[in-house]
């Protein structure tokens, strides 16, 4: 049965308008992009099959347009629309933290870095430079490594902090393997950065590790000084 013949409360578009996007399942949201199904399936059934064969949703959404366009029920036009929608969503969420608002808790920092780094195939070490009120000055990706390591040079982090006249820094790196738990070497470089930045009067506010699931905040774990998000 075509979706237009479904009861109105079951149709994805009408359901979204009435209840909001959070009420829709992954397959229903995806079906809104697909528009129409293929091979005798409606859009929702096609979306479910996509998720079954190429999911879960995170894995499917991490594909680039060149891979998405080859999947059944998508093709070039729909693949490009889907990638563009994801990029718009990311830019919208990032804009809240890039307009000069203060980052006042580990959760905000974790969300920011997860959007930036989660889908990267190599380990990337990045820094968010902030003023005395924890307002963002600049974001930089400082070191890029392999699938499981990236060499970090504290001296370069200090140099970039001074260049931006930063009073505080939050650093982050991703674990492409998916497990966000910090390693012993992650904790060691955090200690080195804390000491090096402290010598020039810059606070290391947090080191966030990004993987699948919630990011891990070393500040929240108590591995940095007490109340690192307090403004000077």
mmCIF file of N, CA, C and O in Angstrom, residues 4-79:
data_model
loop_
_atom_site.group_PDB
_atom_site.id
_atom_site.type_symbol
_atom_site.label_atom_id
_atom_site.label_comp_id
_atom_site.label_asym_id
_atom_site.label_seq_id
_atom_site.Cartn_x
_atom_site.Cartn_y
_atom_site.Cartn_z
ATOM 1 N N UNK A 4 0.554 7.272 0.766
ATOM 2 C CA UNK A 4 -0.566 8.223 0.710
ATOM 3 C C UNK A 4 -1.886 7.574 1.095
ATOM 4 O O UNK A 4 -2.861 8.283 1.417
ATOM 5 N N UNK A 5 -1.948 6.235 1.079
ATOM 6 C CA UNK A 5 -3.170 5.530 1.465
ATOM 7 C C UNK A 5 -3.132 5.083 2.927
ATOM 8 O O UNK A 5 -4.095 4.483 3.404
ATOM 9 N N UNK A 6 -2.035 5.348 3.626
ATOM 10 C CA UNK A 6 -1.952 5.005 5.043
ATOM 11 C C UNK A 6 -2.872 5.917 5.851
ATOM 12 O O UNK A 6 -3.209 7.027 5.400
ATOM 13 N N UNK A 7 -3.244 5.495 7.055
ATOM 14 C CA UNK A 7 -3.948 6.433 7.957
ATOM 15 C C UNK A 7 -3.084 7.673 8.174
ATOM 16 O O UNK A 7 -1.856 7.575 8.281
ATOM 17 N N UNK A 8 -3.705 8.821 8.255
ATOM 18 C CA UNK A 8 -2.954 10.069 8.304
ATOM 19 C C UNK A 8 -1.957 10.113 9.460
ATOM 20 O O UNK A 8 -0.842 10.627 9.310
ATOM 21 N N UNK A 9 -2.336 9.557 10.630
ATOM 22 C CA UNK A 9 -1.446 9.640 11.794
ATOM 23 C C UNK A 9 -0.213 8.758 11.655
ATOM 24 O O UNK A 9 0.716 8.860 12.454
ATOM 25 N N UNK A 10 -0.192 7.873 10.640
ATOM 26 C CA UNK A 10 0.966 6.991 10.425
ATOM 27 C C UNK A 10 1.910 7.509 9.339
ATOM 28 O O UNK A 10 3.017 7.002 9.202
ATOM 29 N N UNK A 11 1.481 8.487 8.555
ATOM 30 C CA UNK A 11 2.320 8.984 7.474
ATOM 31 C C UNK A 11 3.456 9.832 8.049
ATOM 32 O O UNK A 11 3.225 10.711 8.885
ATOM 33 N N UNK A 12 4.700 9.599 7.623
ATOM 34 C CA UNK A 12 5.844 10.313 8.209
ATOM 35 C C UNK A 12 5.718 11.827 8.167
ATOM 36 O O UNK A 12 6.004 12.508 9.158
ATOM 37 N N UNK A 13 5.268 12.401 7.035
ATOM 38 C CA UNK A 13 5.210 13.855 6.924
ATOM 39 C C UNK A 13 4.180 14.436 7.883
ATOM 40 O O UNK A 13 4.460 15.403 8.616
ATOM 41 N N UNK A 14 3.009 13.850 7.902
ATOM 42 C CA UNK A 14 1.960 14.343 8.794
ATOM 43 C C UNK A 14 2.334 14.122 10.257
ATOM 44 O O UNK A 14 2.036 14.952 11.124
ATOM 45 N N UNK A 15 2.977 13.006 10.516
ATOM 46 C CA UNK A 15 3.416 12.699 11.882
ATOM 47 C C UNK A 15 4.448 13.719 12.364
ATOM 48 O O UNK A 15 4.419 14.164 13.515
ATOM 49 N N UNK A 16 5.368 14.108 11.474
ATOM 50 C CA UNK A 16 6.381 15.105 11.831
ATOM 51 C C UNK A 16 5.729 16.451 12.152
ATOM 52 O O UNK A 16 6.091 17.102 13.138
ATOM 53 N N UNK A 17 4.778 16.867 11.315
ATOM 54 C CA UNK A 17 4.127 18.161 11.522
ATOM 55 C C UNK A 17 3.361 18.183 12.842
ATOM 56 O O UNK A 17 3.398 19.172 13.588
ATOM 57 N N UNK A 18 2.710 17.087 13.167
ATOM 58 C CA UNK A 18 1.866 17.050 14.356
ATOM 59 C C UNK A 18 2.661 16.814 15.633
ATOM 60 O O UNK A 18 2.386 17.450 16.669
ATOM 61 N N UNK A 19 3.646 15.915 15.591
ATOM 62 C CA UNK A 19 4.327 15.490 16.812
ATOM 63 C C UNK A 19 5.777 15.955 16.912
ATOM 64 O O UNK A 19 6.391 15.839 17.970
ATOM 65 N N UNK A 20 6.336 16.463 15.808
ATOM 66 C CA UNK A 20 7.737 16.876 15.813
ATOM 67 C C UNK A 20 8.647 15.770 15.298
ATOM 68 O O UNK A 20 8.287 14.589 15.316
ATOM 69 N N UNK A 21 9.851 16.127 14.825
ATOM 70 C CA UNK A 21 10.748 15.139 14.215
ATOM 71 C C UNK A 21 11.215 14.055 15.171
ATOM 72 O O UNK A 21 11.524 12.936 14.750
ATOM 73 N N UNK A 22 11.256 14.367 16.478
ATOM 74 C CA UNK A 22 11.730 13.362 17.437
ATOM 75 C C UNK A 22 10.775 12.182 17.560
ATOM 76 O O UNK A 22 11.153 11.116 18.065
ATOM 77 N N UNK A 23 9.548 12.334 17.080
ATOM 78 C CA UNK A 23 8.572 11.242 17.155
ATOM 79 C C UNK A 23 8.764 10.221 16.046
ATOM 80 O O UNK A 23 8.184 9.127 16.106
ATOM 81 N N UNK A 24 9.577 10.554 15.043
ATOM 82 C CA UNK A 24 9.768 9.657 13.906
ATOM 83 C C UNK A 24 10.921 8.687 14.157
ATOM 84 O O UNK A 24 11.911 9.042 14.795
ATOM 85 N N UNK A 25 10.790 7.500 13.636
ATOM 86 C CA UNK A 25 11.872 6.524 13.694
ATOM 87 C C UNK A 25 12.946 6.885 12.671
ATOM 88 O O UNK A 25 12.742 7.746 11.806
ATOM 89 N N UNK A 26 14.098 6.238 12.763
ATOM 90 C CA UNK A 26 15.164 6.480 11.795
ATOM 91 C C UNK A 26 14.682 6.223 10.370
ATOM 92 O O UNK A 26 14.976 6.993 9.455
ATOM 93 N N UNK A 27 13.956 5.133 10.189
ATOM 94 C CA UNK A 27 13.496 4.794 8.835
ATOM 95 C C UNK A 27 12.472 5.805 8.330
ATOM 96 O O UNK A 27 12.446 6.130 7.138
ATOM 97 N N UNK A 28 11.632 6.341 9.207
ATOM 98 C CA UNK A 28 10.647 7.337 8.778
ATOM 99 C C UNK A 28 11.325 8.643 8.386
ATOM 100 O O UNK A 28 10.947 9.269 7.390
ATOM 101 N N UNK A 29 12.329 9.069 9.154
ATOM 102 C CA UNK A 29 13.063 10.277 8.788
ATOM 103 C C UNK A 29 13.768 10.102 7.449
ATOM 104 O O UNK A 29 13.747 10.991 6.591
ATOM 105 N N UNK A 30 14.400 8.956 7.276
ATOM 106 C CA UNK A 30 15.104 8.686 6.030
ATOM 107 C C UNK A 30 14.129 8.620 4.857
ATOM 108 O O UNK A 30 14.440 9.067 3.743
ATOM 109 N N UNK A 31 12.943 8.099 5.120
ATOM 110 C CA UNK A 31 11.932 7.989 4.057
ATOM 111 C C UNK A 31 11.523 9.357 3.513
ATOM 112 O O UNK A 31 11.183 9.481 2.338
ATOM 113 N N UNK A 32 11.571 10.382 4.359
ATOM 114 C CA UNK A 32 11.211 11.723 3.890
ATOM 115 C C UNK A 32 12.191 12.229 2.851
ATOM 116 O O UNK A 32 11.827 13.025 1.978
ATOM 117 N N UNK A 33 13.450 11.778 2.918
ATOM 118 C CA UNK A 33 14.423 12.146 1.895
ATOM 119 C C UNK A 33 14.256 11.285 0.651
ATOM 120 O O UNK A 33 14.405 11.765 -0.472
ATOM 121 N N UNK A 34 13.949 10.028 0.865
ATOM 122 C CA UNK A 34 13.811 9.127 -0.281
ATOM 123 C C UNK A 34 12.604 9.535 -1.128
ATOM 124 O O UNK A 34 12.649 9.541 -2.357
ATOM 125 N N UNK A 35 11.500 9.885 -0.475
ATOM 126 C CA UNK A 35 10.324 10.368 -1.182
ATOM 127 C C UNK A 35 9.467 9.260 -1.749
ATOM 128 O O UNK A 35 8.274 9.184 -1.501
ATOM 129 N N UNK A 36 10.079 8.372 -2.520
ATOM 130 C CA UNK A 36 9.347 7.237 -3.087
ATOM 131 C C UNK A 36 10.257 6.017 -3.050
ATOM 132 O O UNK A 36 11.480 6.134 -3.085
ATOM 133 N N UNK A 37 9.652 4.863 -2.948
ATOM 134 C CA UNK A 37 10.425 3.631 -2.845
ATOM 135 C C UNK A 37 10.847 3.085 -4.193
ATOM 136 O O UNK A 37 10.735 3.751 -5.226
ATOM 137 N N UNK A 38 11.366 1.858 -4.175
ATOM 138 C CA UNK A 38 11.774 1.201 -5.413
ATOM 139 C C UNK A 38 11.602 -0.302 -5.261
ATOM 140 O O UNK A 38 11.457 -0.816 -4.147
ATOM 141 N N UNK A 39 11.590 -0.980 -6.392
ATOM 142 C CA UNK A 39 11.459 -2.437 -6.410
ATOM 143 C C UNK A 39 10.225 -2.924 -5.652
ATOM 144 O O UNK A 39 10.258 -3.918 -4.924
ATOM 145 N N UNK A 40 9.116 -2.215 -5.809
ATOM 146 C CA UNK A 40 7.870 -2.621 -5.180
ATOM 147 C C UNK A 40 7.731 -2.243 -3.724
ATOM 148 O O UNK A 40 6.734 -2.608 -3.092
ATOM 149 N N UNK A 41 8.694 -1.508 -3.177
ATOM 150 C CA UNK A 41 8.650 -1.101 -1.776
ATOM 151 C C UNK A 41 8.276 0.374 -1.680
ATOM 152 O O UNK A 41 8.633 1.169 -2.547
ATOM 153 N N UNK A 42 7.560 0.747 -0.605
ATOM 154 C CA UNK A 42 7.302 2.159 -0.389
ATOM 155 C C UNK A 42 8.537 2.800 0.225
ATOM 156 O O UNK A 42 9.551 2.139 0.496
ATOM 157 N N UNK A 43 8.492 4.120 0.462
ATOM 158 C CA UNK A 43 9.672 4.849 0.934
ATOM 159 C C UNK A 43 10.135 4.366 2.309
ATOM 160 O O UNK A 43 11.337 4.252 2.567
ATOM 161 N N UNK A 44 9.196 4.081 3.199
ATOM 162 C CA UNK A 44 9.571 3.621 4.549
ATOM 163 C C UNK A 44 10.204 2.235 4.477
ATOM 164 O O UNK A 44 11.217 1.972 5.134
ATOM 165 N N UNK A 45 9.635 1.360 3.682
ATOM 166 C CA UNK A 45 10.206 0.020 3.526
ATOM 167 C C UNK A 45 11.600 0.098 2.894
ATOM 168 O O UNK A 45 12.516 -0.618 3.301
ATOM 169 N N UNK A 46 11.757 0.983 1.908
ATOM 170 C CA UNK A 46 13.071 1.157 1.282
ATOM 171 C C UNK A 46 14.086 1.681 2.294
ATOM 172 O O UNK A 46 15.246 1.259 2.311
ATOM 173 N N UNK A 47 13.651 2.603 3.139
ATOM 174 C CA UNK A 47 14.536 3.150 4.162
ATOM 175 C C UNK A 47 14.931 2.072 5.161
ATOM 176 O O UNK A 47 16.102 1.988 5.574
ATOM 177 N N UNK A 48 13.978 1.251 5.565
ATOM 178 C CA UNK A 48 14.289 0.159 6.499
ATOM 179 C C UNK A 48 15.316 -0.796 5.890
ATOM 180 O O UNK A 48 16.242 -1.241 6.568
ATOM 181 N N UNK A 49 15.150 -1.095 4.603
ATOM 182 C CA UNK A 49 16.089 -2.004 3.953
ATOM 183 C C UNK A 49 17.483 -1.379 3.867
ATOM 184 O O UNK A 49 18.492 -2.069 4.048
ATOM 185 N N UNK A 50 17.542 -0.070 3.605
ATOM 186 C CA UNK A 50 18.829 0.619 3.596
ATOM 187 C C UNK A 50 19.533 0.493 4.946
ATOM 188 O O UNK A 50 20.730 0.216 5.029
ATOM 189 N N UNK A 51 18.785 0.706 6.021
ATOM 190 C CA UNK A 51 19.364 0.634 7.360
ATOM 191 C C UNK A 51 19.757 -0.791 7.720
ATOM 192 O O UNK A 51 20.774 -1.017 8.385
ATOM 193 N N UNK A 52 18.966 -1.761 7.288
ATOM 194 C CA UNK A 52 19.294 -3.159 7.562
ATOM 195 C C UNK A 52 20.570 -3.585 6.848
ATOM 196 O O UNK A 52 21.410 -4.300 7.410
ATOM 197 N N UNK A 53 20.736 -3.138 5.602
ATOM 198 C CA UNK A 53 21.865 -3.582 4.784
ATOM 199 C C UNK A 53 23.105 -2.705 4.905
ATOM 200 O O UNK A 53 24.223 -3.180 4.662
ATOM 201 N N UNK A 54 22.920 -1.425 5.266
ATOM 202 C CA UNK A 54 24.058 -0.501 5.261
ATOM 203 C C UNK A 54 24.155 0.316 6.551
ATOM 204 O O UNK A 54 24.997 1.200 6.646
ATOM 205 N N UNK A 55 23.303 0.025 7.509
ATOM 206 C CA UNK A 55 23.294 0.754 8.772
ATOM 207 C C UNK A 55 24.238 0.165 9.792
ATOM 208 O O UNK A 55 25.092 -0.662 9.452
ATOM 209 N N UNK A 56 24.109 0.630 11.049
ATOM 210 C CA UNK A 56 23.040 1.483 11.551
ATOM 211 C C UNK A 56 23.108 2.907 10.993
ATOM 212 O O UNK A 56 23.952 3.190 10.151
ATOM 213 N N UNK A 57 22.248 3.770 11.515
ATOM 214 C CA UNK A 57 22.099 5.106 10.943
ATOM 215 C C UNK A 57 23.420 5.864 10.911
ATOM 216 O O UNK A 57 23.733 6.531 9.929
ATOM 217 N N UNK A 58 24.206 5.791 12.000
ATOM 218 C CA UNK A 58 25.469 6.536 12.046
ATOM 219 C C UNK A 58 26.396 6.121 10.915
ATOM 220 O O UNK A 58 26.997 6.955 10.249
ATOM 221 N N UNK A 59 26.502 4.824 10.676
ATOM 222 C CA UNK A 59 27.392 4.342 9.611
ATOM 223 C C UNK A 59 26.893 4.803 8.250
ATOM 224 O O UNK A 59 27.681 5.232 7.400
ATOM 225 N N UNK A 60 25.583 4.756 8.049
ATOM 226 C CA UNK A 60 25.014 5.191 6.773
ATOM 227 C C UNK A 60 25.254 6.685 6.558
ATOM 228 O O UNK A 60 25.665 7.113 5.471
ATOM 229 N N UNK A 61 25.037 7.479 7.600
ATOM 230 C CA UNK A 61 25.181 8.921 7.473
ATOM 231 C C UNK A 61 26.640 9.376 7.366
ATOM 232 O O UNK A 61 26.913 10.494 6.947
ATOM 233 N N UNK A 62 27.574 8.517 7.742
ATOM 234 C CA UNK A 62 28.987 8.862 7.617
ATOM 235 C C UNK A 62 29.527 8.641 6.209
ATOM 236 O O UNK A 62 30.653 9.035 5.896
ATOM 237 N N UNK A 63 28.731 8.016 5.333
ATOM 238 C CA UNK A 63 29.170 7.808 3.956
ATOM 239 C C UNK A 63 29.172 9.140 3.211
ATOM 240 O O UNK A 63 28.341 10.008 3.462
ATOM 241 N N UNK A 64 30.106 9.280 2.265
ATOM 242 C CA UNK A 64 30.092 10.486 1.442
ATOM 243 C C UNK A 64 29.131 10.293 0.265
ATOM 244 O O UNK A 64 28.581 9.211 0.048
ATOM 245 N N UNK A 65 28.925 11.361 -0.488
ATOM 246 C CA UNK A 65 27.934 11.338 -1.565
ATOM 247 C C UNK A 65 28.262 10.292 -2.631
ATOM 248 O O UNK A 65 27.359 9.683 -3.205
ATOM 249 N N UNK A 66 29.555 10.079 -2.890
ATOM 250 C CA UNK A 66 29.936 9.128 -3.932
ATOM 251 C C UNK A 66 29.549 7.698 -3.577
ATOM 252 O O UNK A 66 29.266 6.884 -4.461
ATOM 253 N N UNK A 67 29.506 7.389 -2.281
ATOM 254 C CA UNK A 67 29.085 6.052 -1.847
ATOM 255 C C UNK A 67 27.573 5.976 -1.710
ATOM 256 O O UNK A 67 26.956 4.981 -2.085
ATOM 257 N N UNK A 68 26.971 7.032 -1.173
ATOM 258 C CA UNK A 68 25.521 7.020 -0.986
ATOM 259 C C UNK A 68 24.777 6.903 -2.315
ATOM 260 O O UNK A 68 23.745 6.241 -2.398
ATOM 261 N N UNK A 69 25.300 7.537 -3.338
ATOM 262 C CA UNK A 69 24.601 7.563 -4.631
ATOM 263 C C UNK A 69 24.478 6.172 -5.256
ATOM 264 O O UNK A 69 23.628 5.958 -6.132
ATOM 265 N N UNK A 70 25.281 5.225 -4.813
ATOM 266 C CA UNK A 70 25.263 3.868 -5.358
ATOM 267 C C UNK A 70 24.278 2.959 -4.640
ATOM 268 O O UNK A 70 24.059 1.829 -5.068
ATOM 269 N N UNK A 71 23.690 3.456 -3.541
ATOM 270 C CA UNK A 71 22.803 2.614 -2.749
ATOM 271 C C UNK A 71 21.400 2.599 -3.335
ATOM 272 O O UNK A 71 20.927 3.601 -3.869
ATOM 273 N N UNK A 72 20.696 1.474 -3.228
ATOM 274 C CA UNK A 72 19.320 1.388 -3.715
ATOM 275 C C UNK A 72 18.433 2.429 -3.052
ATOM 276 O O UNK A 72 18.595 2.744 -1.874
ATOM 277 N N UNK A 73 17.529 3.002 -3.816
ATOM 278 C CA UNK A 73 16.543 3.990 -3.363
ATOM 279 C C UNK A 73 17.120 5.383 -3.187
ATOM 280 O O UNK A 73 16.387 6.315 -2.860
ATOM 281 N N UNK A 74 18.412 5.570 -3.415
ATOM 282 C CA UNK A 74 18.981 6.901 -3.285
ATOM 283 C C UNK A 74 19.323 7.478 -4.648
ATOM 284 O O UNK A 74 18.553 8.213 -5.238
ATOM 285 N N UNK A 75 20.497 7.154 -5.187
ATOM 286 C CA UNK A 75 20.901 7.761 -6.449
ATOM 287 C C UNK A 75 21.546 9.110 -6.224
ATOM 288 O O UNK A 75 21.586 9.630 -5.098
ATOM 289 N N UNK A 76 22.060 9.752 -7.286
ATOM 290 C CA UNK A 76 22.838 10.988 -7.144
ATOM 291 C C UNK A 76 22.087 12.143 -6.486
ATOM 292 O O UNK A 76 22.605 12.782 -5.577
ATOM 293 N N UNK A 77 20.875 12.432 -6.943
ATOM 294 C CA UNK A 77 20.156 13.607 -6.435
ATOM 295 C C UNK A 77 19.821 13.456 -4.956
ATOM 296 O O UNK A 77 20.060 14.366 -4.149
ATOM 297 N N UNK A 78 19.266 12.320 -4.571
ATOM 298 C CA UNK A 78 18.881 12.129 -3.170
ATOM 299 C C UNK A 78 20.107 12.040 -2.270
ATOM 300 O O UNK A 78 20.079 12.527 -1.136
ATOM 301 N N UNK A 79 21.161 11.422 -2.755
ATOM 302 C CA UNK A 79 22.395 11.334 -1.960
ATOM 303 C C UNK A 79 22.949 12.722 -1.667
ATOM 304 O O UNK A 79 23.343 13.027 -0.538
#
